[in-house]
CSV table of C-alpha atoms and ligand atoms in Angstrom, one decimal:
chain,number,residue,atom,x,y,z
A,1,MET,CA,-25.7,17.4,14.1
A,2,ALA,CA,-24.2,14.8,14.2
A,3,THR,CA,-20.3,14.2,14.0
A,4,ILE,CA,-18.9,11.9,11.7
A,5,ALA,CA,-14.5,11.9,12.1
A,6,VAL,CA,-13.1,10.0,9.2
A,7,LEU,CA,-9.6,8.9,9.8
A,8,GLY,CA,-6.9,8.7,7.4
A,9,GLY,CA,-6.6,10.1,3.6
A,10,GLY,CA,-6.0,6.9,2.0
A,11,TYR,CA,-7.9,4.8,-0.5
A,12,ALA,CA,-10.6,4.0,2.1
A,13,GLY,CA,-10.6,7.2,4.4
A,14,LEU,CA,-11.1,9.3,1.4
A,15,ARG,CA,-13.7,7.4,-0.8
A,16,THR,CA,-15.5,7.3,2.5
A,17,VAL,CA,-16.0,10.9,2.8
A,18,LYS,CA,-16.5,11.1,-1.1
A,19,ARG,CA,-20.0,8.5,-0.4
A,20,LEU,CA,-20.7,10.6,2.5
A,21,MET,CA,-20.9,13.9,0.4
A,22,HIS,CA,-22.4,11.7,-2.8
A,23,ASP,CA,-24.8,10.4,-0.4
A,24,LYS,CA,-25.3,13.8,1.6
A,25,VAL,CA,-25.5,12.4,4.8
A,26,ASP,CA,-27.5,15.4,7.2
A,27,ALA,CA,-23.7,15.2,9.5
A,28,HIS,CA,-20.9,17.3,10.0
A,29,ILE,CA,-17.7,14.9,8.5
A,30,VAL,CA,-14.5,15.7,9.5
A,31,LEU,CA,-11.1,14.2,7.8
A,32,VAL,CA,-7.9,13.6,9.8
A,33,ASN,CA,-5.0,13.0,8.1
A,34,ASN,CA,-1.1,13.8,8.6
A,35,HIS,CA,-0.6,15.4,5.1
A,36,PRO,CA,-2.2,17.6,2.9
A,37,TYR,CA,-1.7,15.3,0.1
A,38,HIS,CA,-3.9,11.7,-1.1
A,39,TYR,CA,-1.0,9.6,-2.3
A,40,GLU,CA,-1.8,6.5,-4.4
A,41,SER,CA,-0.4,3.7,-2.1
A,42,THR,CA,-0.6,0.7,-4.9
A,43,GLN,CA,1.9,2.9,-7.1
A,44,LEU,CA,4.5,4.1,-4.1
A,45,HIS,CA,6.6,0.9,-5.2
A,46,GLU,CA,7.4,3.3,-8.8
A,47,VAL,CA,8.1,6.3,-6.8
A,48,ALA,CA,10.9,4.2,-5.0
A,49,ALA,CA,12.2,2.9,-8.0
A,50,GLY,CA,12.0,6.3,-9.7
A,51,THR,CA,9.9,5.2,-12.5
A,52,LYS,CA,7.5,8.0,-11.7
A,53,THR,CA,7.9,11.1,-9.4
A,54,SER,CA,5.7,12.3,-6.2
A,55,ALA,CA,3.5,14.2,-7.8
A,56,ASP,CA,2.3,11.9,-10.6
A,57,ILE,CA,0.8,9.8,-7.5
A,58,THR,CA,-0.5,12.7,-5.1
A,59,PHE,CA,-3.5,15.1,-5.2
A,60,ASP,CA,-4.8,17.8,-2.8
A,61,ILE,CA,-7.3,16.3,-0.3
A,62,ARG,CA,-8.8,20.1,-0.5
A,63,GLU,CA,-9.4,20.0,-3.9
A,64,ALA,CA,-11.3,16.3,-3.9
A,65,VAL,CA,-13.6,17.2,-1.0
A,66,ASP,CA,-16.6,20.2,-0.7
A,67,HIS,CA,-17.2,22.9,1.9
A,68,ARG,CA,-19.0,20.7,3.7
A,69,VAL,CA,-16.2,18.7,4.8
A,70,ASP,CA,-13.9,20.1,7.4
A,71,VAL,CA,-9.8,18.9,6.9
A,72,VAL,CA,-8.2,18.5,9.8
A,73,ILE,CA,-4.0,18.0,8.4
A,74,ASP,CA,-2.7,16.4,12.0
A,75,THR,CA,-1.7,13.5,13.3
A,76,VAL,CA,-3.5,11.2,15.0
A,77,VAL,CA,-2.2,10.1,18.4
A,78,SER,CA,-4.8,7.8,20.0
A,79,ILE,CA,-8.5,7.7,20.4
A,80,ASP,CA,-10.1,8.1,23.4
A,81,ARG,CA,-12.8,5.7,22.8
A,82,GLU,CA,-14.6,5.7,26.4
A,83,ASN,CA,-15.1,9.0,25.8
A,84,LYS,CA,-15.3,9.1,21.9
A,85,ARG,CA,-12.7,11.9,21.1
A,86,VAL,CA,-9.6,11.5,18.4
A,87,ILE,CA,-6.3,12.4,20.5
A,88,LEU,CA,-4.1,14.7,18.2
A,89,GLU,CA,-0.7,15.5,18.1
A,90,HIS,CA,-0.8,19.1,17.7
A,91,GLY,CA,-5.2,20.3,18.0
A,92,GLU,CA,-7.3,20.0,20.4
A,93,PRO,CA,-9.0,16.2,20.9
A,94,LEU,CA,-11.8,15.5,18.3
A,95,ALA,CA,-15.3,14.9,19.6
A,96,TYR,CA,-17.7,11.8,17.1
A,97,ASP,CA,-20.2,10.6,17.0
A,98,TYR,CA,-19.4,8.2,14.6
A,99,LEU,CA,-16.2,7.2,13.8
A,100,VAL,CA,-14.9,5.5,10.1
A,101,ASN,CA,-10.8,4.3,11.4
A,102,ALA,CA,-9.0,3.8,8.0
A,103,LEU,CA,-5.4,5.0,9.6
A,104,GLY,CA,-4.0,2.2,6.9
A,105,PHE,CA,-0.6,0.1,7.0
A,106,GLU,CA,3.2,0.2,8.5
A,107,SER,CA,5.6,-2.2,7.8
A,108,GLU,CA,5.6,-5.3,8.8
A,109,THR,CA,9.5,-6.9,10.2
A,110,PHE,CA,8.6,-10.0,12.3
A,111,GLY,CA,10.5,-8.9,14.5
A,112,VAL,CA,13.5,-9.8,12.1
A,113,LYS,CA,16.9,-8.9,14.2
A,114,GLY,CA,18.2,-6.1,12.2
A,115,VAL,CA,15.4,-4.6,9.9
A,116,LYS,CA,14.7,-1.5,11.1
A,117,GLU,CA,18.1,-0.8,11.7
A,118,HIS,CA,19.8,-2.3,8.1
A,119,SER,CA,17.3,-2.0,5.9
A,120,LEU,CA,15.1,0.1,3.9
A,121,SER,CA,11.1,0.0,3.5
A,122,PHE,CA,8.1,2.5,1.3
A,123,THR,CA,5.0,2.9,3.7
A,124,ASP,CA,4.5,6.4,2.4
A,125,ILE,CA,5.3,9.2,0.0
A,126,ASP,CA,8.6,10.3,2.5
A,127,SER,CA,10.1,6.9,2.6
A,128,ALA,CA,9.2,5.8,-1.0
A,129,VAL,CA,11.4,9.0,-2.3
A,130,ALA,CA,13.9,8.1,0.9
A,131,VAL,CA,14.4,4.7,-1.1
A,132,HIS,CA,14.8,6.4,-4.6
A,133,GLU,CA,17.4,8.9,-3.4
A,134,HIS,CA,19.3,5.9,-1.4
A,135,ILE,CA,19.1,3.9,-4.9
A,136,GLU,CA,20.3,7.1,-6.8
A,137,ARG,CA,23.3,7.9,-4.0
A,138,THR,CA,24.7,4.6,-3.5
A,139,LEU,CA,24.9,4.4,-7.2
A,140,ALA,CA,26.6,7.6,-7.6
A,141,ASN,CA,28.9,6.2,-5.1
A,142,TYR,CA,30.4,3.7,-7.3
A,143,ALA,CA,32.6,5.8,-9.5
A,144,THR,CA,34.8,6.8,-6.4
A,145,SER,CA,34.3,3.7,-3.7
A,146,HIS,CA,34.6,1.2,-6.5
A,147,ASP,CA,32.6,-0.9,-4.1
A,148,GLU,CA,30.6,-3.7,-5.9
A,149,ASN,CA,28.0,-3.7,-3.0
A,150,ASP,CA,26.7,0.2,-4.2
A,151,LEU,CA,25.7,-2.2,-7.6
A,152,HIS,CA,23.4,-4.5,-5.1
A,153,ILE,CA,19.9,-4.2,-4.4
A,154,VAL,CA,17.9,-7.1,-2.6
A,155,VAL,CA,14.5,-7.3,-2.2
A,156,CYS,CA,13.6,-9.4,0.6
A,157,GLY,CA,9.9,-10.7,0.5
A,158,ALA,CA,8.5,-11.6,-2.8
A,159,GLY,CA,4.3,-11.0,-2.5
A,160,PHE,CA,3.2,-8.3,-4.6
A,161,THR,CA,5.0,-5.6,-3.4
A,162,GLY,CA,8.4,-6.7,-3.8
A,163,ILE,CA,7.7,-8.0,-7.4
A,164,GLU,CA,5.6,-5.1,-8.6
A,165,LEU,CA,9.0,-3.6,-7.3
A,166,LEU,CA,11.4,-5.5,-8.9
A,167,GLY,CA,9.5,-5.0,-12.2
A,168,GLU,CA,10.4,-0.8,-12.1
A,169,LEU,CA,13.9,-1.3,-11.1
A,170,VAL,CA,15.0,-3.8,-14.1
A,171,HIS,CA,13.1,-1.4,-16.0
A,172,GLN,CA,15.8,1.1,-14.9
A,173,VAL,CA,19.1,-0.8,-14.8
A,174,PRO,CA,20.2,0.3,-18.3
A,175,ARG,CA,19.4,4.0,-17.4
A,176,TRP,CA,21.3,3.5,-14.2
A,177,THR,CA,24.4,1.8,-15.9
A,178,LYS,CA,24.5,4.3,-18.5
A,179,GLN,CA,23.7,7.6,-15.7
A,180,TYR,CA,26.4,6.7,-13.4
A,181,GLY,CA,28.8,5.0,-16.3
A,182,LEU,CA,28.7,1.4,-14.6
A,183,PRO,CA,30.3,-2.0,-15.3
A,184,GLU,CA,27.9,-3.1,-18.2
A,185,GLY,CA,26.0,-6.4,-16.1
A,186,GLY,CA,27.7,-4.7,-13.0
A,187,MET,CA,24.2,-4.1,-11.5
A,188,ARG,CA,22.7,-7.7,-9.3
A,189,ILE,CA,19.0,-7.4,-8.1
A,190,ILE,CA,18.7,-9.8,-6.0
A,191,CYS,CA,14.7,-11.2,-4.6
A,192,VAL,CA,15.3,-13.6,-1.3
A,193,GLU,CA,11.9,-15.4,-0.3
A,194,ALA,CA,10.7,-17.2,2.4
A,195,GLY,CA,8.3,-19.6,0.1
A,196,LYS,CA,9.3,-21.8,-1.8
A,197,LYS,CA,6.0,-20.9,-5.1
A,198,ILE,CA,6.3,-17.2,-6.0
A,199,LEU,CA,3.0,-15.0,-6.8
A,200,PRO,CA,1.0,-18.4,-5.3
A,201,MET,CA,-2.1,-16.8,-5.2
A,202,LEU,CA,-2.1,-16.4,-9.0
A,203,PRO,CA,-2.7,-18.8,-11.8
A,204,GLU,CA,0.0,-21.2,-12.1
A,205,ASP,CA,0.7,-20.1,-15.5
A,206,LEU,CA,0.6,-16.3,-14.5
A,207,SER,CA,3.0,-17.0,-11.5
A,208,THR,CA,5.2,-18.6,-13.9
A,209,TRP,CA,5.6,-16.0,-16.2
A,210,ALA,CA,6.3,-13.6,-13.9
A,211,VAL,CA,8.5,-15.4,-12.4
A,212,ASP,CA,9.9,-16.1,-16.0
A,213,PHE,CA,10.3,-12.5,-16.9
A,214,LEU,CA,11.9,-10.7,-14.1
A,215,THR,CA,14.6,-13.8,-14.4
A,216,LYS,CA,15.1,-13.2,-17.6
A,217,HIS,CA,15.9,-9.1,-16.8
A,218,GLY,CA,18.7,-10.6,-14.9
A,219,VAL,CA,16.9,-10.9,-10.9
A,220,GLU,CA,18.6,-13.4,-9.3
A,221,MET,CA,15.4,-15.1,-7.2
A,222,HIS,CA,16.0,-16.9,-4.2
A,223,PRO,CA,12.9,-18.7,-3.6
A,224,GLY,CA,12.8,-20.8,-0.1
A,225,THR,CA,14.9,-18.4,2.1
A,226,ALA,CA,13.7,-16.7,5.3
A,227,ILE,CA,15.5,-14.5,6.4
A,228,THR,CA,16.2,-14.3,9.7
A,229,GLU,CA,18.4,-11.1,10.4
A,230,VAL,CA,19.8,-7.8,8.5
A,231,LYS,CA,23.1,-6.5,9.3
A,232,PRO,CA,25.0,-3.2,7.8
A,233,GLY,CA,25.0,-4.3,3.8
A,234,VAL,CA,24.6,-7.9,4.7
A,235,VAL,CA,21.2,-9.9,4.5
A,236,ILE,CA,21.1,-13.3,5.9
A,237,GLY,CA,18.8,-16.6,4.8
A,238,GLY,CA,19.4,-19.8,5.9
A,239,ASP,CA,23.3,-20.5,5.1
A,240,LEU,CA,23.3,-17.7,2.3
A,241,GLU,CA,24.6,-14.1,2.9
A,242,PHE,CA,23.4,-11.6,0.3
A,243,HIS,CA,25.9,-8.6,0.2
A,244,ALA,CA,24.1,-5.3,-1.2
A,245,ASN,CA,24.1,-1.7,0.0
A,246,THR,CA,20.7,-1.1,-0.8
A,247,VAL,CA,18.1,-3.8,1.2
A,248,ILE,CA,14.6,-3.4,0.5
A,249,TRP,CA,12.1,-4.5,3.2
A,250,THR,CA,8.5,-5.8,1.3
A,251,THR,CA,7.4,-8.7,3.5
A,252,GLY,CA,4.5,-7.5,4.1
A,253,VAL,CA,2.6,-4.8,5.9
A,254,ARG,CA,0.6,-4.5,9.7
A,255,GLY,CA,-2.2,-1.8,10.1
A,256,SER,CA,-1.4,1.6,12.3
A,257,HIS,CA,0.8,1.7,15.6
A,258,VAL,CA,-2.7,4.0,16.6
A,259,ILE,CA,-4.6,0.5,16.9
A,260,ASN,CA,-2.3,-0.9,20.2
A,261,ASP,CA,-2.7,2.4,21.2
A,262,SER,CA,-6.0,2.7,21.7
A,263,GLY,CA,-6.6,-0.5,23.4
A,264,TYR,CA,-8.1,-2.2,20.5
A,265,ASP,CA,-8.0,-6.6,21.2
A,266,GLN,CA,-6.4,-6.8,17.9
A,267,LYS,CA,-3.2,-8.7,16.1
A,268,ARG,CA,-0.3,-7.1,14.0
A,269,ASN,CA,-3.0,-3.9,14.3
A,270,ARG,CA,-5.9,-5.3,12.9
A,271,VAL,CA,-9.2,-5.7,14.6
A,272,VAL,CA,-11.6,-8.6,14.0
A,273,VAL,CA,-15.1,-6.6,13.2
A,274,GLY,CA,-18.2,-7.1,12.8
A,275,GLU,CA,-19.7,-8.3,9.1
A,276,ASP,CA,-21.1,-4.8,8.8
A,277,LEU,CA,-17.8,-3.1,9.9
A,278,ALA,CA,-18.2,-2.3,13.3
A,279,VAL,CA,-16.5,-3.1,15.6
A,280,GLU,CA,-18.3,-5.8,18.2
A,281,GLY,CA,-19.9,-4.0,21.2
A,282,HIS,CA,-19.3,-0.2,20.1
A,283,PRO,CA,-22.5,0.3,16.9
A,284,GLY,CA,-21.2,3.7,15.3
A,285,GLU,CA,-17.4,3.0,15.3
A,286,PHE,CA,-16.5,1.0,12.2
A,287,LEU,CA,-12.5,0.2,10.6
A,288,ILE,CA,-11.3,-0.1,7.3
A,289,GLY,CA,-8.4,-1.1,4.6
A,290,ASP,CA,-5.5,-2.1,6.4
A,291,VAL,CA,-6.5,-1.5,10.8
A,292,SER,CA,-9.6,-3.5,9.7
A,293,ALA,CA,-9.6,-7.6,9.6
A,294,VAL,CA,-12.6,-8.3,8.4
A,295,PRO,CA,-14.0,-12.4,8.3
A,296,ASP,CA,-15.2,-13.2,4.6
A,297,ALA,CA,-18.7,-14.8,5.2
A,298,SER,CA,-18.6,-17.6,2.6
A,299,SER,CA,-15.3,-18.4,2.9
A,300,GLY,CA,-15.0,-17.9,7.0
A,301,ARG,CA,-11.2,-16.7,5.8
A,302,LEU,CA,-10.4,-13.2,6.3
A,303,TYR,CA,-10.5,-10.8,3.3
A,304,PRO,CA,-7.0,-9.8,2.0
A,305,THR,CA,-5.4,-6.1,2.8
A,306,THR,CA,-6.3,-4.6,-0.9
A,307,ALA,CA,-6.9,-1.2,-2.1
A,308,GLN,CA,-9.7,-2.5,-3.9
A,309,ILE,CA,-11.7,-4.4,-0.7
A,310,ALA,CA,-10.8,-1.1,1.0
A,311,ILE,CA,-12.6,0.7,-1.7
A,312,ALA,CA,-15.3,-1.5,-1.4
A,313,GLN,CA,-15.5,-1.1,2.7
A,314,ALA,CA,-15.5,2.6,2.6
A,315,ASP,CA,-18.4,2.3,0.6
A,316,ALA,CA,-20.3,-0.4,3.1
A,317,ALA,CA,-19.2,2.0,6.2
A,318,ALA,CA,-20.2,5.1,4.9
A,319,ALA,CA,-23.5,3.2,4.1
A,320,ASN,CA,-23.3,2.5,7.2
A,321,VAL,CA,-23.1,5.3,9.1
A,322,ALA,CA,-26.1,7.3,7.0
A,323,ALA,CA,-28.1,4.0,8.5
A,324,LEU,CA,-27.4,4.5,11.9
A,325,ILE,CA,-28.0,8.5,11.7
A,326,ASP,CA,-31.5,7.6,9.7
A,327,GLY,CA,-32.1,5.0,12.4
A,328,ARG,CA,-32.3,1.5,10.1
A,329,PRO,CA,-30.5,-1.2,10.4
A,330,THR,CA,-26.8,-1.8,9.4
A,331,GLN,CA,-25.9,-3.9,6.1
A,332,PRO,CA,-23.7,-6.5,6.0
A,333,PHE,CA,-20.2,-6.3,4.3
A,334,VAL,CA,-19.8,-8.4,1.3
A,335,PHE,CA,-17.0,-8.2,-1.6
A,336,LYS,CA,-16.4,-9.8,-5.2
A,337,SER,CA,-13.5,-9.4,-6.5
A,338,VAL,CA,-12.8,-8.7,-10.0
A,339,GLY,CA,-9.1,-9.8,-9.7
A,340,THR,CA,-5.7,-8.4,-9.4
A,341,VAL,CA,-3.7,-6.3,-11.5
A,342,CYS,CA,0.5,-7.5,-10.8
A,343,SER,CA,2.8,-4.6,-12.7
A,344,LEU,CA,6.5,-5.9,-14.1
A,345,GLY,CA,7.7,-2.0,-14.9
A,346,PRO,CA,6.0,0.3,-16.9
A,347,HIS,CA,5.1,-1.9,-19.7
A,348,GLU,CA,4.7,-5.8,-18.8
A,349,GLY,CA,3.0,-7.1,-16.5
A,350,VAL,CA,0.3,-10.0,-15.7
A,351,ALA,CA,-3.5,-9.7,-14.6
A,352,SER,CA,-6.0,-12.4,-13.7
A,353,ILE,CA,-9.4,-10.4,-14.1
A,354,ASP,CA,-12.8,-11.9,-12.7
A,355,MET,CA,-15.5,-9.5,-15.2
A,356,LEU,CA,-17.4,-11.4,-17.9
A,357,GLY,CA,-15.9,-14.1,-17.1
A,358,HIS,CA,-12.1,-15.8,-16.5
A,359,TRP,CA,-9.6,-13.4,-18.2
A,360,LYS,CA,-5.9,-14.1,-17.6
A,361,LEU,CA,-3.5,-11.6,-19.4
A,362,LYS,CA,0.9,-11.5,-19.7
A,363,GLY,CA,3.0,-9.1,-21.5
A,364,HIS,CA,2.3,-5.4,-22.6
A,365,LYS,CA,-2.1,-5.7,-22.5
A,366,VAL,CA,-1.5,-5.4,-18.9
A,367,SER,CA,0.2,-2.1,-18.4
A,368,LEU,CA,-3.0,-0.6,-20.3
A,369,VAL,CA,-5.4,-2.9,-17.6
A,370,LYS,CA,-3.2,-1.6,-14.7
A,371,LYS,CA,-3.3,2.5,-15.7
A,372,LEU,CA,-6.9,1.8,-16.4
A,373,VAL,CA,-7.5,1.0,-12.9
A,374,ASN,CA,-4.9,3.6,-11.6
A,375,ASP,CA,-6.8,6.5,-13.4
A,376,ARG,CA,-10.6,4.6,-12.1
A,377,SER,CA,-8.9,5.4,-8.6
A,378,VAL,CA,-8.0,9.0,-9.4
A,379,LEU,CA,-10.9,9.6,-11.0
A,380,GLU,CA,-13.2,8.5,-8.5
A,381,LEU,CA,-11.1,9.9,-5.8
A,382,ALA,CA,-10.4,13.1,-6.9
A,383,HIS,CA,-11.5,15.0,-10.0
A,384,VAL,CA,-11.1,14.7,-13.6
A,385,LYS,CA,-8.2,17.1,-13.5
A,386,GLU,CA,-5.9,15.1,-11.4
A,387,MET,CA,-6.4,12.0,-13.3
A,388,LEU,CA,-4.8,13.9,-16.7
A,389,ALA,CA,-2.5,15.9,-14.7
A,390,SER,CA,-1.5,12.3,-13.9
A,391,ASN,CA,-0.7,10.8,-17.0
B,401,NAD,P1,2.7,-10.4,1.8
B,401,NAD,O1,2.5,-10.1,2.5
B,401,NAD,O2,1.6,-10.1,0.5
B,401,NAD,O3,4.4,-10.5,1.1
B,401,NAD,C1,5.3,-10.4,1.6
B,401,NAD,C2,6.2,-11.7,1.1
B,401,NAD,O4,7.2,-11.6,2.4
B,401,NAD,C3,5.6,-12.9,1.6
B,401,NAD,O5,5.4,-13.9,0.2
B,401,NAD,C4,6.4,-14.3,2.6
B,401,NAD,O6,6.6,-14.8,2.2
B,401,NAD,C5,8.0,-13.2,2.5
B,401,NAD,N1,8.2,-13.2,3.6
B,401,NAD,C6,7.9,-12.6,5.2
B,401,NAD,N2,8.8,-12.8,6.0
B,401,NAD,C7,10.0,-13.1,4.9
B,401,NAD,C8,11.3,-13.2,5.9
B,401,NAD,N3,11.4,-13.6,7.0
B,401,NAD,N4,12.3,-14.0,5.0
B,401,NAD,C9,11.6,-13.9,3.3
B,401,NAD,N5,10.3,-13.9,3.1
B,401,NAD,C10,9.7,-13.0,3.9
B,401,NAD,O7,3.1,-8.3,1.3
B,401,NAD,P2,3.0,-7.3,0.4
B,401,NAD,O8,3.3,-7.6,-1.1
B,401,NAD,O9,3.7,-5.4,1.1
B,401,NAD,O10,1.2,-7.3,0.2
B,401,NAD,C11,0.3,-6.4,1.2
B,401,NAD,C12,-0.5,-6.5,1.0
B,401,NAD,O11,-1.1,-5.2,-0.2
B,401,NAD,C13,-1.3,-7.8,0.1
B,401,NAD,O12,-2.5,-8.1,0.6
B,401,NAD,C14,-1.4,-8.0,-1.1
B,401,NAD,O13,-1.9,-8.7,-2.0
B,401,NAD,C15,-1.6,-6.2,-1.3
B,401,NAD,N6,-1.1,-5.8,-2.6
B,401,NAD,C16,-1.3,-5.2,-3.5
B,401,NAD,C17,-0.6,-5.1,-5.0
B,401,NAD,C18,-1.7,-5.8,-5.9
B,401,NAD,O14,-2.9,-6.5,-6.3
B,401,NAD,N7,-0.7,-5.4,-7.3
B,401,NAD,C19,-0.1,-4.8,-5.0
B,401,NAD,C20,0.6,-4.4,-3.6
B,401,NAD,C21,0.8,-5.2,-2.8
């Protein structure tokens, strides 16, 4: 019986396994993940800001799959593609016939000096918890330090991650002010963004609404300011210096370093795959999610790296693995976005939805849409039990 190795228990990997199980593919399925749990990466910013706990956004992978799947908890070091073996940190190499690589993302520094040493980023549960603990510790420290920089938070980058994080942070300010006895209005939340326009991927009225919302809640937005260096407690952008003892880096993502370590032809650890999501010249070796760069045949551009696309790619990759096993031709990946939701704290947000027409939403209703999206994801990846537990 053929072995299918699925690497990564994020949206893309776990969805692939669920789809292979659902379609009763006749193969030995092995899922490798470095933790026994799956986490909702679209909600990491909430854990980083402390509006949710890690338990709210995680569930046990083993409970989401059945006895037909071997779950291996280990770290993938590299892929020996020539000999079709996955090299693991602890266990024996894992031989495979078919590979679905969904190892996900890491933070992108773009080589800006001092980022790794003097800022925080969140790419998984541990780093998101570390950001939250750093914020709480730094605010608590103000009582003895009286250092204003303990009250300042700089968010570097205003993509969706930065904006959604800012929404959670402003929601927390009243609680933090009360809890730590901070001077009223003493906390400063600053956002530094290289682009002149914030959220250019959203319709103009929605991006304006989001920026106005954050500004009204006290965020100091600095668009058109590319960060060139981060020093201890200082972010430097152009002629400006932003002083803060909490600096959070959210300027984008790259694929897992395992891609580079496995000898792929890659850019920012993303590999351009063929239209069926397999690596050119390597049928049976699929890359999906943040480690893949998938050309959109209709526009000629690469698809962005979003959870929605990762999930759609998982369905396509699972179907194509099944096709190869059955001796059928693989099918091209096609994707139609159902829209974008950008939360601004637990109760507000903006959304551009393309389902049964085009809908632009802002304010309270968006939190309901976001909740529905999150619940649907948990429901499809795990079980109803986890969905009820996360509410
Ligand atoms: P991003 O690439 O979308 O945004 C990063 C931002 O940082 C950009 O606006 C960029 O101009 C800015 N930047 C880069 N270098 C800079 C510098 N030196 N100084 C100042 N600013 C700088 O990255 P992201 O927000 O982490 O998102 C990653 C992916 O995940 C994207 O595809 C995004 O669409 C997706 N995502 C989607 C959602 C959602 O749909 N709600 C939420 C989070 C992430």
